Amino acid sequence: MSDTPEHRKVVIIGSGPAGYTAGLYTSRALLEPLLFLGPTVGGQLTITTDVENYPGFADGVTGPEMVDIFRKQAERFGTTCLADTVESVDLSVRPFVVKAETTTVTCDTLIIATGADAKYLDLDSVHRLKNKGVSACATCDGFFFRDQRLAVVGGGDSAVEEATFLTRFATEVVLIHRRDELRASKIMAKRALENEKITMAWDTTVSEALGDEKLTGLRLKNLKTGEEREEEFGGLFMGIGHVPNTAFLGDQLAKDEAGYLLTKPGWTATEIPGVFACGDAADSYYRQAVTAAGTGCAAAIEAERWLEEQAG
Ligand code: NAP
């Protein structure tokens, strides 16, 4: 048996809309891509309820159904999907080396589509009570909080989506937001504000999550008056944004201060020829499934043309 790692023209890291679209396009270009599925197969869409804003699905579609379709479509044309998580890459050598938990491969081009993960409030008590009443995924965990009073922190689309979803189970959902105006899109904000089960806690932050074995309540602070109070809650859900999954790259590629990958303006190409970044890992602004799919397509086309140029 040879110890030489398997070599591919194209390796894709990540299985969200960006990764699968890159797989679809590079497989249709007969480049036989290998796609690492990563720790959350399907990415953030798997923890999204209904996707109503992806063109082509007039009646909406659930996140898990959508990623299932993406995967089937990518595999139909020859994308190999591997259930493994990339731990490091070496971009200082050619071909590039990609080390995952159980496999090491080399590649001529690398498409990074590792997405982003939900952020948690940086409080010791919140970290301690993770999965003990503190969650970042209403779709995954909402069912366990039936007939309880729940809190969601944040004021963007994630927060209002989580809060709205949780009203299916909760007696009441309190949306805790640090300002007095939601950042969420108008239609989603309106839906949340009109929902009888949702109460707004404006200008408020969580100063501590209370409880030993499991969450029992929150200490809240009104930022306008400075007043602190304790309230009982059975669950606390995070809706405060995301962190890009780019730490495994170390400092081999340029990133912004939040860790999002920087590409050449208007392109998915990074400063290392043959390495492309797409989807939420390189997008702190749009962060939509449709824009991720769009940049996944762009990365695939750029990778294909770059390979053609190298071949002369
Ligand atoms: P986001 O738009 O960045 O909103 C994060 C929210 O959390 C903001 O309201 C922010 O407050 C608050 N926040 C951030 N850090 C905080 C902290 N330390 N303490 C308290 N509050 C904090 O993030 P997102 O809601 O995850 O949305 C990201 C993108 O995904 C957006 O483009 C959104 O449209 C999209 N998205 C779409 C859907 C959908 O269409 N179905 C669902 C989810 C997300 P400030 O407002 O004061 O900054």
Short mmCIF file of C-alpha atoms and ligand atoms in Angstrom, two decimals:
data_model
loop_
_atom_site.label_atom_id
_atom_site.label_comp_id
_atom_site.label_asym_id
_atom_site.label_seq_id
_atom_site.Cartn_x
_atom_site.Cartn_y
_atom_site.Cartn_z
CA MET A 1 0.00 0.00 0.00
CA SER A 2 1.29 3.48 -0.88
CA ASP A 3 1.51 6.22 1.76
CA THR A 4 0.99 8.89 -0.88
CA PRO A 5 -2.15 10.85 -0.01
CA GLU A 6 -5.00 10.89 -2.51
CA HIS A 7 -4.70 13.83 -4.89
CA ARG A 8 -7.58 15.87 -6.32
CA LYS A 9 -7.69 18.85 -8.67
CA VAL A 10 -10.33 20.42 -6.44
CA VAL A 11 -10.99 20.03 -2.73
CA ILE A 12 -13.94 21.82 -1.16
CA ILE A 13 -14.24 22.32 2.60
CA GLY A 14 -17.79 22.75 3.86
CA SER A 15 -21.27 21.44 3.11
CA GLY A 16 -23.54 24.49 3.19
CA PRO A 17 -25.00 26.16 0.09
CA ALA A 18 -21.58 27.54 -0.89
CA GLY A 19 -19.74 24.20 -0.64
CA TYR A 20 -22.43 22.16 -2.40
CA THR A 21 -22.78 24.73 -5.19
CA ALA A 22 -19.00 24.71 -5.69
CA GLY A 23 -19.28 20.90 -5.83
CA LEU A 24 -22.10 21.07 -8.36
CA TYR A 25 -20.21 23.40 -10.70
CA THR A 26 -16.78 21.77 -10.45
CA SER A 27 -18.24 18.28 -10.89
CA ARG A 28 -20.14 19.46 -13.97
CA ALA A 29 -16.78 20.76 -15.23
CA LEU A 30 -15.54 17.13 -14.81
CA LEU A 31 -13.03 18.12 -12.13
CA GLU A 32 -14.14 15.30 -9.76
CA PRO A 33 -14.17 17.43 -6.59
CA LEU A 34 -13.79 16.02 -3.10
CA LEU A 35 -15.99 17.77 -0.55
CA PHE A 36 -15.33 17.55 3.20
CA LEU A 37 -18.71 17.61 4.94
CA GLY A 38 -17.37 19.03 8.21
CA PRO A 39 -18.78 18.89 11.74
CA THR A 40 -22.27 20.19 10.89
CA VAL A 41 -23.31 18.46 7.69
CA GLY A 42 -25.37 20.96 5.72
CA GLY A 43 -24.13 23.94 7.75
CA GLN A 44 -26.39 26.52 9.31
CA LEU A 45 -29.36 25.65 7.11
CA THR A 46 -29.77 22.42 9.05
CA ILE A 47 -30.71 24.45 12.09
CA THR A 48 -33.00 26.83 10.20
CA THR A 49 -36.74 26.27 10.11
CA ASP A 50 -38.48 27.52 7.00
CA VAL A 51 -36.49 29.13 4.21
CA GLU A 52 -38.90 31.46 2.46
CA ASN A 53 -36.44 33.70 0.64
CA TYR A 54 -34.56 31.29 -1.62
CA PRO A 55 -35.75 31.83 -5.22
CA GLY A 56 -37.32 28.77 -6.81
CA PHE A 57 -39.21 27.60 -3.71
CA ALA A 58 -42.47 29.53 -3.99
CA ASP A 59 -44.02 27.76 -0.98
CA GLY A 60 -40.80 27.76 1.09
CA VAL A 61 -38.73 24.75 2.07
CA THR A 62 -37.19 23.62 5.36
CA GLY A 63 -33.43 24.11 5.81
CA PRO A 64 -32.69 20.35 6.13
CA GLU A 65 -34.75 19.57 2.99
CA MET A 66 -32.88 22.24 1.09
CA VAL A 67 -29.40 20.95 1.98
CA ASP A 68 -30.51 17.43 1.14
CA ILE A 69 -31.45 18.63 -2.35
CA PHE A 70 -28.14 20.53 -2.70
CA ARG A 71 -26.19 17.41 -1.77
CA LYS A 72 -28.09 15.10 -4.14
CA GLN A 73 -27.61 17.57 -6.99
CA ALA A 74 -23.86 17.90 -6.33
CA GLU A 75 -23.41 14.11 -6.02
CA ARG A 76 -25.38 13.46 -9.20
CA PHE A 77 -22.55 14.97 -11.26
CA GLY A 78 -19.71 13.27 -9.40
CA THR A 79 -18.91 15.27 -6.25
CA THR A 80 -17.45 12.91 -3.64
CA CYS A 81 -18.75 13.86 -0.20
CA LEU A 82 -16.57 12.74 2.68
CA ALA A 83 -17.80 12.63 6.30
CA ASP A 84 -14.67 14.12 7.84
CA THR A 85 -13.63 17.44 9.36
CA VAL A 86 -10.59 19.35 8.14
CA GLU A 87 -8.27 20.24 11.01
CA SER A 88 -5.49 22.05 9.15
CA VAL A 89 -4.21 22.91 5.70
CA ASP A 90 -0.73 23.65 4.41
CA LEU A 91 -0.92 26.31 1.73
CA SER A 92 2.84 26.89 1.65
CA VAL A 93 3.44 23.85 -0.58
CA ARG A 94 2.12 22.68 -3.97
CA PRO A 95 0.00 20.68 -4.16
CA PHE A 96 -1.75 21.99 -1.04
CA VAL A 97 -2.07 19.54 1.84
CA VAL A 98 -5.43 19.14 3.57
CA LYS A 99 -5.42 17.23 6.87
CA ALA A 100 -8.73 16.02 8.23
CA GLU A 101 -9.48 13.90 11.30
CA THR A 102 -9.10 10.60 9.45
CA THR A 103 -7.80 11.52 5.99
CA THR A 104 -5.04 13.55 4.40
CA VAL A 105 -5.37 14.61 0.77
CA THR A 106 -3.52 16.94 -1.58
CA CYS A 107 -5.08 19.27 -4.12
CA ASP A 108 -4.29 21.81 -6.84
CA THR A 109 -7.11 24.15 -5.86
CA LEU A 110 -8.84 24.60 -2.55
CA ILE A 111 -12.32 26.07 -2.09
CA ILE A 112 -13.00 27.17 1.48
CA ALA A 113 -16.72 27.19 2.30
CA THR A 114 -16.65 26.53 6.03
CA GLY A 115 -19.39 29.01 6.96
CA ALA A 116 -19.98 30.48 10.40
CA ASP A 117 -21.40 29.34 13.74
CA ALA A 118 -23.73 30.99 16.24
CA LYS A 119 -22.11 33.23 18.82
CA TYR A 120 -22.76 32.86 22.56
CA LEU A 121 -22.85 35.73 25.07
CA ASP A 122 -19.41 35.79 26.64
CA LEU A 123 -20.48 35.23 30.24
CA ASP A 124 -19.10 32.40 32.40
CA SER A 125 -22.61 31.50 33.52
CA VAL A 126 -23.79 31.21 29.88
CA HIS A 127 -20.89 28.92 28.92
CA ARG A 128 -21.45 26.80 32.04
CA LEU A 129 -25.15 26.29 31.27
CA LYS A 130 -24.70 25.46 27.57
CA ASN A 131 -27.02 22.56 26.75
CA LYS A 132 -28.42 22.87 30.28
CA GLY A 133 -31.03 25.41 29.30
CA VAL A 134 -28.79 27.61 27.13
CA SER A 135 -28.98 26.89 23.41
CA ALA A 136 -28.28 28.51 20.04
CA CYS A 137 -30.73 26.39 18.09
CA ALA A 138 -34.47 26.66 18.60
CA THR A 139 -35.12 24.15 15.82
CA CYS A 140 -32.94 21.54 17.52
CA ASP A 141 -33.91 22.15 21.14
CA GLY A 142 -37.26 23.98 21.20
CA PHE A 143 -39.19 20.75 21.65
CA PHE A 144 -37.51 20.19 25.03
CA PHE A 145 -38.86 23.46 26.39
CA ARG A 146 -42.61 22.86 26.15
CA ASP A 147 -44.81 24.99 28.42
CA GLN A 148 -41.90 27.04 29.72
CA ARG A 149 -41.11 30.74 29.73
CA LEU A 150 -38.18 31.30 27.38
CA ALA A 151 -35.77 34.11 26.53
CA VAL A 152 -34.09 34.92 23.24
CA VAL A 153 -31.26 37.44 23.12
CA GLY A 154 -30.59 39.55 20.01
CA GLY A 155 -32.49 41.80 17.64
CA GLY A 156 -31.65 40.50 14.18
CA ASP A 157 -33.35 37.97 11.91
CA SER A 158 -31.89 35.02 13.83
CA ALA A 159 -33.30 36.27 17.11
CA VAL A 160 -36.79 37.00 15.80
CA GLU A 161 -36.85 33.73 13.88
CA GLU A 162 -35.84 31.80 17.02
CA ALA A 163 -38.39 33.69 19.12
CA THR A 164 -41.20 33.12 16.62
CA PHE A 165 -40.40 29.43 16.31
CA LEU A 166 -40.25 28.99 20.09
CA THR A 167 -43.81 30.34 20.52
CA ARG A 168 -44.95 26.90 19.29
CA PHE A 169 -43.76 25.41 22.58
CA ALA A 170 -43.39 28.20 25.12
CA THR A 171 -45.93 29.84 27.36
CA GLU A 172 -44.17 33.15 26.66
CA VAL A 173 -41.02 34.21 24.79
CA VAL A 174 -39.18 37.33 25.92
CA LEU A 175 -36.98 38.86 23.23
CA ILE A 176 -34.12 40.65 24.99
CA HIS A 177 -32.54 43.35 22.84
CA ARG A 178 -29.88 45.87 23.82
CA ARG A 179 -31.47 48.70 21.80
CA ASP A 180 -35.04 49.93 21.30
CA GLU A 181 -35.27 49.02 17.62
CA LEU A 182 -34.91 45.65 15.92
CA ARG A 183 -32.25 45.06 13.29
CA ALA A 184 -34.30 42.24 11.74
CA SER A 185 -35.91 42.60 8.30
CA LYS A 186 -39.22 44.47 8.43
CA ILE A 187 -41.41 41.49 7.57
CA MET A 188 -39.86 39.21 10.19
CA ALA A 189 -39.83 41.95 12.83
CA LYS A 190 -43.51 42.71 12.20
CA ARG A 191 -44.41 39.04 12.57
CA ALA A 192 -42.59 38.84 15.89
CA LEU A 193 -43.98 42.11 17.27
CA GLU A 194 -47.53 41.05 16.38
CA ASN A 195 -47.13 37.62 17.97
CA GLU A 196 -49.12 37.60 21.23
CA LYS A 197 -46.69 35.19 22.87
CA ILE A 198 -43.65 37.42 22.29
CA THR A 199 -42.83 40.17 24.80
CA MET A 200 -40.05 42.68 24.10
CA ALA A 201 -37.44 43.57 26.71
CA TRP A 202 -35.98 46.68 25.03
CA ASP A 203 -32.67 48.31 26.01
CA THR A 204 -31.87 45.24 28.05
CA THR A 205 -28.90 42.89 28.39
CA VAL A 206 -28.33 39.62 30.19
CA SER A 207 -25.85 40.14 33.03
CA GLU A 208 -25.98 36.57 34.33
CA ALA A 209 -27.59 33.23 33.62
CA LEU A 210 -28.91 31.79 36.88
CA GLY A 211 -29.03 28.13 37.96
CA ASP A 212 -26.67 25.36 39.03
CA GLU A 213 -27.58 22.11 37.26
CA LYS A 214 -29.81 23.87 34.76
CA LEU A 215 -30.93 27.35 33.86
CA THR A 216 -33.63 28.69 36.16
CA GLY A 217 -33.60 32.38 35.30
CA LEU A 218 -31.69 35.45 34.17
CA ARG A 219 -30.37 38.58 35.75
CA LEU A 220 -31.26 41.35 33.34
CA LYS A 221 -30.06 44.93 33.19
CA ASN A 222 -31.96 47.87 31.73
CA LEU A 223 -29.30 49.90 29.94
CA LYS A 224 -31.29 53.16 30.08
CA THR A 225 -32.10 53.13 33.81
CA GLY A 226 -29.26 50.90 35.04
CA GLU A 227 -31.86 48.88 36.99
CA GLU A 228 -31.15 45.15 37.43
CA ARG A 229 -33.79 42.48 37.99
CA GLU A 230 -34.04 38.69 38.12
CA GLU A 231 -36.67 36.80 36.16
CA GLU A 232 -37.49 33.10 35.87
CA PHE A 233 -36.82 31.39 32.55
CA GLY A 234 -36.65 27.73 31.52
CA GLY A 235 -34.42 28.41 28.51
CA LEU A 236 -32.16 31.03 26.94
CA PHE A 237 -31.56 31.05 23.19
CA MET A 238 -28.77 32.95 21.45
CA GLY A 239 -29.55 35.10 18.42
CA ILE A 240 -26.61 37.50 18.51
CA GLY A 241 -24.81 36.69 15.29
CA HIS A 242 -22.04 34.42 14.13
CA VAL A 243 -18.31 33.63 14.13
CA PRO A 244 -16.71 32.45 10.87
CA ASN A 245 -15.14 28.98 10.91
CA THR A 246 -11.69 30.03 9.77
CA ALA A 247 -9.49 29.35 12.83
CA PHE A 248 -8.16 26.08 11.30
CA LEU A 249 -6.37 28.19 8.64
CA GLY A 250 -4.15 29.92 11.20
CA ASP A 251 -2.60 33.03 9.65
CA GLN A 252 -2.04 31.56 6.19
CA LEU A 253 -4.78 33.74 4.67
CA ALA A 254 -5.79 37.35 5.29
CA LYS A 255 -8.81 37.82 7.55
CA ASP A 256 -10.69 40.83 8.91
CA GLU A 257 -10.70 41.51 12.65
CA ALA A 258 -13.72 39.20 13.17
CA GLY A 259 -12.01 36.33 11.31
CA TYR A 260 -13.86 36.56 7.98
CA LEU A 261 -11.62 35.68 5.03
CA LEU A 262 -10.62 38.54 2.77
CA THR A 263 -10.69 37.94 -0.97
CA LYS A 264 -9.75 40.11 -3.93
CA PRO A 265 -12.56 42.70 -4.22
CA GLY A 266 -15.32 41.30 -6.44
CA TRP A 267 -13.73 37.83 -6.61
CA THR A 268 -13.50 34.70 -4.46
CA ALA A 269 -9.75 34.39 -5.12
CA THR A 270 -7.56 34.84 -2.03
CA GLU A 271 -4.00 36.15 -2.07
CA ILE A 272 -2.75 32.58 -2.57
CA PRO A 273 -3.28 31.57 -6.21
CA GLY A 274 -5.48 28.46 -6.37
CA VAL A 275 -7.21 29.11 -3.03
CA PHE A 276 -10.76 30.48 -3.12
CA ALA A 277 -13.10 31.48 -0.29
CA CYS A 278 -16.88 31.63 -0.52
CA GLY A 279 -20.07 31.64 1.53
CA ASP A 280 -20.32 32.98 5.07
CA ALA A 281 -16.66 32.26 5.87
CA ALA A 282 -15.86 35.23 3.63
CA ASP A 283 -19.06 37.25 4.02
CA SER A 284 -19.91 39.23 7.13
CA TYR A 285 -22.45 41.34 5.27
CA TYR A 286 -25.07 39.40 3.27
CA ARG A 287 -24.87 35.96 4.95
CA GLN A 288 -27.79 34.52 2.99
CA ALA A 289 -28.19 31.01 1.58
CA VAL A 290 -28.65 32.45 -1.88
CA THR A 291 -25.56 34.67 -1.73
CA ALA A 292 -23.54 31.75 -0.34
CA ALA A 293 -24.66 29.59 -3.26
CA GLY A 294 -23.79 32.44 -5.63
CA THR A 295 -20.25 32.82 -4.31
CA GLY A 296 -19.86 29.01 -4.28
CA CYS A 297 -20.62 29.09 -8.01
CA ALA A 298 -18.14 31.95 -8.50
CA ALA A 299 -15.40 30.06 -6.61
CA ALA A 300 -15.97 26.97 -8.78
CA ILE A 301 -15.74 28.96 -12.02
CA GLU A 302 -12.63 30.81 -10.82
CA ALA A 303 -11.00 27.51 -9.76
CA GLU A 304 -11.82 25.92 -13.11
CA ARG A 305 -10.33 28.84 -15.08
CA TRP A 306 -7.27 28.96 -12.84
CA LEU A 307 -6.64 25.24 -13.48
CA GLU A 308 -7.04 25.83 -17.24
CA GLU A 309 -4.49 28.67 -17.12
CA GLN A 310 -2.00 26.45 -15.24
CA ALA A 311 -2.44 23.72 -17.85
CA GLY A 312 -1.58 26.35 -20.47
P1 NAP B 1 -27.16 40.08 13.02
O1 NAP B 1 -28.02 40.61 11.94
O2 NAP B 1 -25.74 40.48 13.10
O3 NAP B 1 -27.88 40.45 14.41
C1 NAP B 1 -27.26 40.19 15.64
C2 NAP B 1 -28.13 40.81 16.73
O4 NAP B 1 -27.58 40.48 18.00
C3 NAP B 1 -28.19 42.33 16.64
O5 NAP B 1 -29.50 42.77 16.92
C4 NAP B 1 -27.19 42.77 17.71
O6 NAP B 1 -27.57 43.97 18.34
C5 NAP B 1 -27.29 41.66 18.72
N1 NAP B 1 -26.04 41.42 19.44
C6 NAP B 1 -24.81 41.17 18.91
N2 NAP B 1 -23.90 40.97 19.89
C7 NAP B 1 -24.57 41.13 21.05
C8 NAP B 1 -24.18 41.06 22.40
N3 NAP B 1 -22.92 40.77 22.77
N4 NAP B 1 -25.13 41.27 23.34
C9 NAP B 1 -26.40 41.55 23.01
N5 NAP B 1 -26.84 41.62 21.73
C10 NAP B 1 -25.93 41.41 20.77
O7 NAP B 1 -27.14 38.48 13.04
P2 NAP B 1 -28.28 37.43 12.64
O8 NAP B 1 -29.59 37.80 13.22
O9 NAP B 1 -27.69 36.12 12.98
O10 NAP B 1 -28.40 37.58 11.06
C11 NAP B 1 -27.27 37.42 10.23
C12 NAP B 1 -27.68 37.45 8.77
O11 NAP B 1 -28.44 36.29 8.46
C13 NAP B 1 -28.53 38.65 8.40
O12 NAP B 1 -28.15 39.07 7.13
C14 NAP B 1 -29.93 38.08 8.40
O13 NAP B 1 -30.77 38.79 7.52
C15 NAP B 1 -29.69 36.65 7.94
N6 NAP B 1 -30.73 35.74 8.45
C16 NAP B 1 -31.85 35.52 7.68
C17 NAP B 1 -32.85 34.69 8.13
C18 NAP B 1 -34.05 34.45 7.26
O14 NAP B 1 -34.27 35.22 6.35
N7 NAP B 1 -34.86 33.41 7.49
C19 NAP B 1 -32.75 34.06 9.37
C20 NAP B 1 -31.62 34.31 10.15
C21 NAP B 1 -30.62 35.17 9.68
P3 NAP B 1 -27.52 45.37 17.52
O15 NAP B 1 -28.72 45.35 16.62
O16 NAP B 1 -27.61 46.38 18.60
O17 NAP B 1 -26.23 45.38 16.79
#
